[in-house]
Amino acid sequence: MTTEGSLLEWVDHTKTLFGKRMIRKWLLTPLLDSTKINERLDAVQDMMQMNWYTDEFRKRLSKCIDLEKQLARVFVYSVTN
């Protein structure tokens, strides 16, 4: 599946596969509660104002394993055996 020319391609600057899944989920199921929307906007604003911390956080995240995918593999293995 290609994202070429899509909103997802434009906004997806994630460094991990789990980040890509999350941004896709957020775009497919947007928040409707204005309080939650404002909380997310505040969090994004905070991250944008702390460039050094954000860059360091992104570097560390890129080294993390995809825990969600690994847990799914463990579950499938446990069910099939």
PDB file of C-alpha atoms in Angstrom:
ATOM      1  CA  MET A   1       0.000   0.000   0.000  1.00  0.00           C
ATOM      2  CA  THR A   2       1.400   3.366  -0.988  1.00  0.00           C
ATOM      3  CA  THR A   3       0.949   6.629   0.862  1.00  0.00           C
ATOM      4  CA  GLU A   4       2.266   8.754  -1.996  1.00  0.00           C
ATOM      5  CA  GLY A   5       0.372  12.033  -2.222  1.00  0.00           C
ATOM      6  CA  SER A   6      -1.629  11.361   0.931  1.00  0.00           C
ATOM      7  CA  LEU A   7      -2.065  13.304   4.151  1.00  0.00           C
ATOM      8  CA  LEU A   8      -0.243  10.462   5.903  1.00  0.00           C
ATOM      9  CA  GLU A   9       2.819  10.968   3.714  1.00  0.00           C
ATOM     10  CA  TRP A  10       2.794  14.701   4.498  1.00  0.00           C
ATOM     11  CA  VAL A  11       2.497  14.410   8.297  1.00  0.00           C
ATOM     12  CA  ASP A  12       4.423  11.196   8.931  1.00  0.00           C
ATOM     13  CA  HIS A  13       7.863  12.104  10.266  1.00  0.00           C
ATOM     14  CA  THR A  14       7.999   9.134  12.607  1.00  0.00           C
ATOM     15  CA  LYS A  15      11.191   7.175  13.217  1.00  0.00           C
ATOM     16  CA  THR A  16       9.673   3.837  14.239  1.00  0.00           C
ATOM     17  CA  LEU A  17       7.163   1.361  12.902  1.00  0.00           C
ATOM     18  CA  PHE A  18       5.012   1.724  16.003  1.00  0.00           C
ATOM     19  CA  GLY A  19       5.028   5.489  15.476  1.00  0.00           C
ATOM     20  CA  LYS A  20       3.864   4.979  11.899  1.00  0.00           C
ATOM     21  CA  ARG A  21       1.023   2.772  13.131  1.00  0.00           C
ATOM     22  CA  MET A  22       0.027   5.364  15.726  1.00  0.00           C
ATOM     23  CA  ILE A  23      -0.010   8.315  13.314  1.00  0.00           C
ATOM     24  CA  ARG A  24      -2.067   6.249  10.874  1.00  0.00           C
ATOM     25  CA  LYS A  25      -4.515   5.357  13.661  1.00  0.00           C
ATOM     26  CA  TRP A  26      -4.773   9.006  14.699  1.00  0.00           C
ATOM     27  CA  LEU A  27      -5.575  10.039  11.135  1.00  0.00           C
ATOM     28  CA  LEU A  28      -8.154   7.279  10.664  1.00  0.00           C
ATOM     29  CA  THR A  29      -9.844   7.867  14.035  1.00  0.00           C
ATOM     30  CA  PRO A  30      -9.462  11.541  14.916  1.00  0.00           C
ATOM     31  CA  LEU A  31     -10.251  12.860  18.367  1.00  0.00           C
ATOM     32  CA  LEU A  32     -13.694  14.394  18.833  1.00  0.00           C
ATOM     33  CA  ASP A  33     -13.405  15.608  22.425  1.00  0.00           C
ATOM     34  CA  SER A  34     -12.132  19.199  22.454  1.00  0.00           C
ATOM     35  CA  THR A  35     -10.381  18.680  25.809  1.00  0.00           C
ATOM     36  CA  LYS A  36      -8.369  15.748  24.440  1.00  0.00           C
ATOM     37  CA  ILE A  37      -7.632  17.659  21.234  1.00  0.00           C
ATOM     38  CA  ASN A  38      -6.250  20.580  23.237  1.00  0.00           C
ATOM     39  CA  GLU A  39      -4.190  18.235  25.431  1.00  0.00           C
ATOM     40  CA  ARG A  40      -2.626  16.701  22.325  1.00  0.00           C
ATOM     41  CA  LEU A  41      -1.966  20.134  20.823  1.00  0.00           C
ATOM     42  CA  ASP A  42      -0.320  21.249  24.070  1.00  0.00           C
ATOM     43  CA  ALA A  43       1.895  18.153  24.037  1.00  0.00           C
ATOM     44  CA  VAL A  44       2.927  18.805  20.424  1.00  0.00           C
ATOM     45  CA  GLN A  45       3.668  22.437  21.231  1.00  0.00           C
ATOM     46  CA  ASP A  46       5.805  21.398  24.213  1.00  0.00           C
ATOM     47  CA  MET A  47       7.786  18.982  22.034  1.00  0.00           C
ATOM     48  CA  MET A  48       8.321  21.629  19.360  1.00  0.00           C
ATOM     49  CA  GLN A  49       9.658  24.107  21.927  1.00  0.00           C
ATOM     50  CA  MET A  50      12.212  21.613  23.293  1.00  0.00           C
ATOM     51  CA  ASN A  51      14.158  20.818  20.119  1.00  0.00           C
ATOM     52  CA  TRP A  52      17.186  19.283  21.828  1.00  0.00           C
ATOM     53  CA  TYR A  53      15.067  16.977  23.967  1.00  0.00           C
ATOM     54  CA  THR A  54      12.898  16.051  21.007  1.00  0.00           C
ATOM     55  CA  ASP A  55      15.931  15.193  18.870  1.00  0.00           C
ATOM     56  CA  GLU A  56      17.435  13.089  21.657  1.00  0.00           C
ATOM     57  CA  PHE A  57      14.102  11.365  22.275  1.00  0.00           C
ATOM     58  CA  ARG A  58      13.766  10.534  18.559  1.00  0.00           C
ATOM     59  CA  LYS A  59      17.308   9.074  18.498  1.00  0.00           C
ATOM     60  CA  ARG A  60      16.546   6.852  21.451  1.00  0.00           C
ATOM     61  CA  LEU A  61      13.178   5.780  20.067  1.00  0.00           C
ATOM     62  CA  SER A  62      14.754   4.748  16.774  1.00  0.00           C
ATOM     63  CA  LYS A  63      16.803   2.186  18.716  1.00  0.00           C
ATOM     64  CA  CYS A  64      13.755   0.635  20.414  1.00  0.00           C
ATOM     65  CA  ILE A  65      12.346  -2.662  19.273  1.00  0.00           C
ATOM     66  CA  ASP A  66       8.801  -2.798  17.975  1.00  0.00           C
ATOM     67  CA  LEU A  67       7.332  -4.192  21.187  1.00  0.00           C
ATOM     68  CA  GLU A  68       3.782  -4.374  19.823  1.00  0.00           C
ATOM     69  CA  LYS A  69       4.923  -6.503  16.887  1.00  0.00           C
ATOM     70  CA  GLN A  70       7.086  -8.731  19.091  1.00  0.00           C
ATOM     71  CA  LEU A  71       4.196  -9.334  21.499  1.00  0.00           C
ATOM     72  CA  ALA A  72       1.943 -10.238  18.573  1.00  0.00           C
ATOM     73  CA  ARG A  73       4.521 -12.805  17.427  1.00  0.00           C
ATOM     74  CA  VAL A  74       4.700 -14.292  20.928  1.00  0.00           C
ATOM     75  CA  PHE A  75       0.914 -14.512  21.044  1.00  0.00           C
ATOM     76  CA  VAL A  76       0.687 -16.219  17.640  1.00  0.00           C
ATOM     77  CA  TYR A  77       3.438 -18.640  18.627  1.00  0.00           C
ATOM     78  CA  SER A  78       1.719 -19.484  21.912  1.00  0.00           C
ATOM     79  CA  VAL A  79      -1.640 -20.079  20.186  1.00  0.00           C
ATOM     80  CA  THR A  80      -0.227 -22.285  17.439  1.00  0.00           C
ATOM     81  CA  ASN A  81       1.884 -24.461  19.758  1.00  0.00           C
TER      82      ASN A  81
END
